[in-house]
Amino acid sequence: MNSVGEVFKQVREAKGLTLEEVASKTRIHPEFLKALEEGNFAKLPDQVFAKGFVRAYARSLGMDEEDTIRRFGESAGAFYGRQGEQERLRLQQADDERRRRANRKITVAAVGVALLGLVLLVSREQSAVFSPRPTTEPASSKATAPVPTAKSSGGPVATQPGGDSSAGTPPSPVAREESIPLKSTAIEPLAELPLERVPAEKPPLVLDLEALELSWVVVQVDGASPHEALLRAGERIRWKGKDRFTLTLGNAGGVRVVFNGKPQGPFGPIGKVARDIVLKRGG
């Protein structure tokens, strides 16, 4: 049984059409139509977009679309099966690498917290050892009790035996204070603690794609699941991310790429598939 590409070529030539005429009717680049006829599936986009090309080609030639899709699956199934397995393996490797980076960051953060706790503990111990102790001043003052006197009307003032013959005025008490010199204790300054700087939030990355002619694109944002889109001439699409974009362009020369406001590329000629294009912060 003939392949789908051979059937396309036979019907097209039987109708007297060229690849350029079919491309004008289907708005598919002639390089993709030629790749379909030659069975060169490596030059075609992913399977979902390639099936769209097959349907459009079959419709333009008046062929049965479902039968053509079945033939395409028989012809290209093995190729796209291998390609899908390779893509799954690549995504798995990227996911493993992302997990390893996250584990390293967690380990570094844990070590930093432990060191900070150790510094705080040592500083607290130094503060307790070198802090001055307050001194108390004992009260040593003694008060002399006053001597009572007795009066009699019109009589002499009686005095204590052996006492002063002057009027019996009690002596004022004299307070004696003992001063205790304070020892000055030098207080060592606390060790300066390292200050942890909080990084400023980085602005998002912006990726703009504009189709100059029909093209399929695959965009992977920050290692997440890839997004696929089929862009017609004049259509634009925008993605935002934090760290990086990974692109696959089915028509490298037919897509204008702008990263953070700066034009990129071109990444190849018209009709060529460009894979694994990485655009990242600071790159």
Coordinates of C-alpha atoms in Angstrom, one line a residue:
M1 CA 0.0 0.0 0.0
N2 CA 1.3 3.4 -1.0
S3 CA 2.3 5.8 1.8
V4 CA 0.3 9.0 2.4
G5 CA 3.0 11.1 0.8
E6 CA 3.0 9.0 -2.4
V7 CA -0.8 9.3 -2.6
F8 CA -0.7 13.1 -2.2
K9 CA 1.9 13.4 -4.9
Q10 CA 0.0 11.2 -7.4
V11 CA -3.3 13.0 -6.9
R12 CA -1.7 16.5 -7.0
E13 CA 0.1 15.6 -10.3
A14 CA -3.0 14.1 -11.7
K15 CA -4.8 17.3 -11.1
G16 CA -2.0 19.3 -12.7
L17 CA -1.2 21.3 -9.5
T18 CA 2.2 22.5 -8.3
L19 CA 3.3 22.6 -4.7
E20 CA 3.1 26.4 -4.8
E21 CA -0.5 26.3 -6.0
V22 CA -1.5 23.9 -3.2
A23 CA 0.4 26.1 -0.7
S24 CA -1.5 29.1 -1.9
K25 CA -4.9 27.3 -1.3
T26 CA -4.0 25.7 2.0
R27 CA -1.7 28.5 3.4
I28 CA 0.8 25.8 4.3
H29 CA 4.5 26.5 3.4
P30 CA 5.6 24.5 0.4
E31 CA 8.5 23.0 2.4
F32 CA 6.0 21.3 4.7
L33 CA 4.0 20.0 1.7
K34 CA 7.2 18.6 0.2
A35 CA 8.1 17.0 3.4
L36 CA 4.7 15.3 3.6
E37 CA 5.1 13.9 0.0
E38 CA 8.6 12.7 0.7
G39 CA 7.8 11.1 4.1
N40 CA 10.4 13.3 5.7
F41 CA 8.5 13.7 9.0
A42 CA 11.5 15.2 10.8
K43 CA 10.8 18.5 9.0
L44 CA 7.2 18.5 10.1
P45 CA 5.9 19.9 13.4
D46 CA 4.5 17.8 16.2
Q47 CA 2.0 15.2 15.4
V48 CA -1.1 17.2 16.3
F49 CA -0.1 20.0 13.9
A50 CA 1.1 17.6 11.2
K51 CA -2.4 16.0 11.2
G52 CA -3.8 19.5 10.6
F53 CA -1.6 19.9 7.5
V54 CA -2.7 16.4 6.3
R55 CA -6.4 17.3 6.6
A56 CA -5.9 20.6 4.8
Y57 CA -3.9 19.0 2.0
A58 CA -6.5 16.2 1.5
R59 CA -9.3 18.7 1.5
S60 CA -7.6 20.9 -1.2
L61 CA -7.2 17.8 -3.4
G62 CA -10.8 16.5 -2.8
M63 CA -9.6 13.4 -1.0
D64 CA -11.3 11.6 1.9
E65 CA -9.9 13.2 5.0
E66 CA -10.5 10.3 7.5
D67 CA -8.9 7.8 5.1
T68 CA -5.9 10.1 4.6
I69 CA -5.5 10.6 8.4
R70 CA -5.5 6.8 8.8
R71 CA -2.8 6.4 6.1
F72 CA -0.8 9.1 7.8
G73 CA -0.9 7.3 11.1
E74 CA 0.3 4.1 9.5
S75 CA 3.2 5.9 7.8
A76 CA 4.3 8.3 10.6
G77 CA 3.2 6.4 13.7
A78 CA 6.6 4.8 14.4
F79 CA 8.5 8.1 13.9
Y80 CA 6.2 10.2 16.2
G81 CA 6.3 7.3 18.8
R82 CA 10.1 7.5 19.0
Q83 CA 9.9 11.3 19.1
G84 CA 7.4 11.3 21.9
E85 CA 9.5 8.9 24.0
Q86 CA 12.5 11.2 23.5
E87 CA 10.5 14.2 24.5
R88 CA 9.2 12.4 27.7
L89 CA 12.8 11.5 28.6
R90 CA 14.0 15.0 28.1
L91 CA 11.2 16.4 30.3
Q92 CA 11.9 13.8 33.0
Q93 CA 15.6 14.8 33.0
A94 CA 14.7 18.5 33.3
D95 CA 12.3 17.7 36.2
D96 CA 15.0 15.7 38.0
E97 CA 17.5 18.5 37.6
R98 CA 14.9 21.0 39.0
R99 CA 14.3 18.8 42.0
R100 CA 18.1 18.5 42.7
R101 CA 18.4 22.3 42.6
A102 CA 15.5 22.6 45.1
N103 CA 17.1 20.1 47.5
R104 CA 20.4 22.0 47.4
K105 CA 18.6 25.3 48.2
I106 CA 16.8 23.7 51.2
T107 CA 20.1 22.2 52.5
V108 CA 21.9 25.6 52.2
A109 CA 19.0 27.3 54.0
A110 CA 19.0 24.8 56.8
V111 CA 22.8 25.2 57.4
G112 CA 22.3 29.0 57.4
V113 CA 19.6 28.8 60.0
A114 CA 21.7 26.5 62.2
L115 CA 24.7 28.9 62.0
L116 CA 22.5 31.9 62.9
G117 CA 21.1 30.0 65.9
L118 CA 24.6 29.2 67.1
V119 CA 25.8 32.8 66.8
L120 CA 22.7 34.0 68.8
L121 CA 23.4 31.4 71.5
V122 CA 27.1 32.3 71.9
S123 CA 26.2 36.0 72.0
R124 CA 23.7 35.4 74.8
E125 CA 26.3 33.4 76.8
Q126 CA 28.8 36.3 76.5
S127 CA 26.2 38.8 77.7
A128 CA 25.4 36.7 80.8
V129 CA 29.1 36.3 81.7
F130 CA 30.2 39.9 81.4
S131 CA 27.1 41.8 82.7
P132 CA 27.9 43.9 85.9
R133 CA 26.4 42.9 89.3
P134 CA 24.6 45.6 91.3
T135 CA 26.2 46.6 94.8
T136 CA 24.1 47.4 97.9
E137 CA 25.1 50.1 100.4
P138 CA 24.5 49.0 104.0
A139 CA 22.9 51.5 106.4
S140 CA 25.3 52.1 109.3
S141 CA 23.9 55.3 110.7
K142 CA 23.2 55.3 114.4
A143 CA 20.8 57.7 116.0
T144 CA 21.4 58.9 119.6
A145 CA 18.3 58.9 121.7
P146 CA 17.5 62.3 123.2
V147 CA 17.8 62.8 127.0
P148 CA 14.5 63.7 128.7
T149 CA 14.4 66.8 131.0
A150 CA 12.1 67.6 133.9
K151 CA 10.8 71.0 134.8
S152 CA 9.5 72.2 138.2
S153 CA 7.6 75.4 138.6
G154 CA 9.9 78.1 139.9
G155 CA 12.7 75.6 140.8
P156 CA 16.0 74.8 139.3
V157 CA 16.4 72.5 136.4
A158 CA 17.5 69.1 137.4
T159 CA 20.3 67.5 135.5
Q160 CA 21.6 63.9 135.2
P161 CA 24.4 63.1 137.6
G162 CA 27.7 63.6 136.1
G163 CA 26.1 65.5 133.2
D164 CA 26.6 69.0 131.8
S165 CA 25.4 71.8 134.0
S166 CA 24.0 73.7 131.0
A167 CA 20.4 73.6 130.0
G168 CA 19.3 70.0 129.2
T169 CA 19.0 70.3 125.4
P170 CA 19.3 66.9 123.8
P171 CA 22.2 66.6 121.5
S172 CA 21.3 66.4 117.8
P173 CA 21.9 62.9 116.3
V174 CA 24.9 62.6 114.0
A175 CA 24.4 60.2 111.0
R176 CA 27.5 58.4 109.9
E177 CA 27.7 57.1 106.4
E178 CA 30.2 54.7 105.1
S179 CA 31.0 55.0 101.4
I180 CA 31.9 51.8 99.5
P181 CA 33.8 52.4 96.3
L182 CA 32.3 50.7 93.2
K183 CA 34.5 48.7 91.0
S184 CA 34.1 49.5 87.3
T185 CA 33.6 46.4 85.2
A186 CA 34.3 46.7 81.5
I187 CA 31.4 45.3 79.4
E188 CA 32.6 43.6 76.2
P189 CA 30.5 44.5 73.1
L190 CA 28.3 41.8 71.6
A191 CA 29.6 40.2 68.5
E192 CA 28.0 41.8 65.5
L193 CA 25.4 39.4 64.0
P194 CA 25.4 38.9 60.3
L195 CA 22.4 40.5 58.6
E196 CA 20.5 38.4 56.1
R197 CA 19.7 40.3 53.0
V198 CA 16.3 39.7 51.5
P199 CA 16.6 39.6 47.7
A200 CA 14.5 42.1 45.9
E201 CA 11.7 40.5 43.8
K202 CA 12.8 40.1 40.2
P203 CA 10.6 41.4 37.4
P204 CA 8.9 38.7 35.3
L205 CA 10.4 37.6 31.9
V206 CA 8.2 38.4 28.9
L207 CA 8.2 36.4 25.6
D208 CA 6.4 37.7 22.5
L209 CA 5.9 35.7 19.4
E210 CA 4.6 37.0 16.1
A211 CA 3.9 34.8 13.1
L212 CA 5.1 36.2 9.8
E213 CA 3.5 33.1 8.1
L214 CA 1.9 29.9 9.3
S215 CA 3.9 28.2 12.0
W216 CA 3.5 25.9 15.0
V217 CA 5.3 26.7 18.2
V218 CA 6.0 24.9 21.5
V219 CA 6.8 27.0 24.6
Q220 CA 8.0 25.6 27.9
V221 CA 7.9 28.2 30.8
D222 CA 10.3 27.6 33.8
G223 CA 10.4 23.9 33.2
A224 CA 6.6 23.4 33.4
S225 CA 4.6 21.4 30.9
P226 CA 5.0 22.7 27.3
H227 CA 2.3 24.8 25.6
E228 CA 1.6 24.2 21.9
A229 CA 0.1 26.7 19.5
L230 CA -0.5 27.0 15.7
L231 CA 0.0 30.7 14.7
R232 CA -1.3 32.1 11.4
A233 CA 0.4 35.0 9.7
G234 CA -0.1 38.2 11.7
E235 CA -1.1 36.5 14.9
R236 CA 0.7 37.3 18.2
I237 CA 1.0 35.5 21.5
R238 CA 2.7 36.4 24.8
W239 CA 4.0 34.3 27.7
K240 CA 5.4 35.5 31.1
G241 CA 7.8 33.5 33.3
K242 CA 10.3 33.8 36.2
D243 CA 13.6 32.2 35.0
R244 CA 13.6 30.8 31.4
F245 CA 11.7 29.8 28.2
T246 CA 12.5 26.8 26.0
L247 CA 11.1 27.1 22.5
T248 CA 10.6 24.9 19.5
L249 CA 9.7 26.7 16.3
G250 CA 8.2 24.6 13.4
N251 CA 9.0 27.4 11.0
A252 CA 12.1 29.1 12.3
G253 CA 12.2 31.9 9.7
G254 CA 8.5 32.5 9.9
V255 CA 8.3 33.6 13.6
R256 CA 9.5 36.9 15.1
V257 CA 10.8 36.4 18.6
V258 CA 11.0 39.2 21.1
F259 CA 12.4 38.5 24.6
N260 CA 12.0 41.3 27.3
G261 CA 11.5 43.8 24.5
K262 CA 14.6 42.8 22.6
P263 CA 14.3 41.0 19.2
Q264 CA 16.0 37.6 19.0
G265 CA 17.2 35.4 16.2
P266 CA 16.4 34.6 13.5
F267 CA 16.9 30.9 14.5
G268 CA 16.9 29.5 11.1
P269 CA 15.5 29.8 7.5
I270 CA 11.8 29.6 6.5
G271 CA 10.5 26.0 6.7
K272 CA 13.2 24.8 9.0
V273 CA 12.4 23.3 12.5
A274 CA 14.4 24.9 15.3
R275 CA 14.3 22.9 18.6
D276 CA 15.4 23.6 22.2
I277 CA 16.0 27.3 22.0
V278 CA 16.6 28.6 25.5
L279 CA 16.0 32.2 26.6
K280 CA 16.8 32.9 30.2
R281 CA 17.4 35.7 32.6
G282 CA 20.8 37.3 32.2
G283 CA 21.5 35.0 29.2

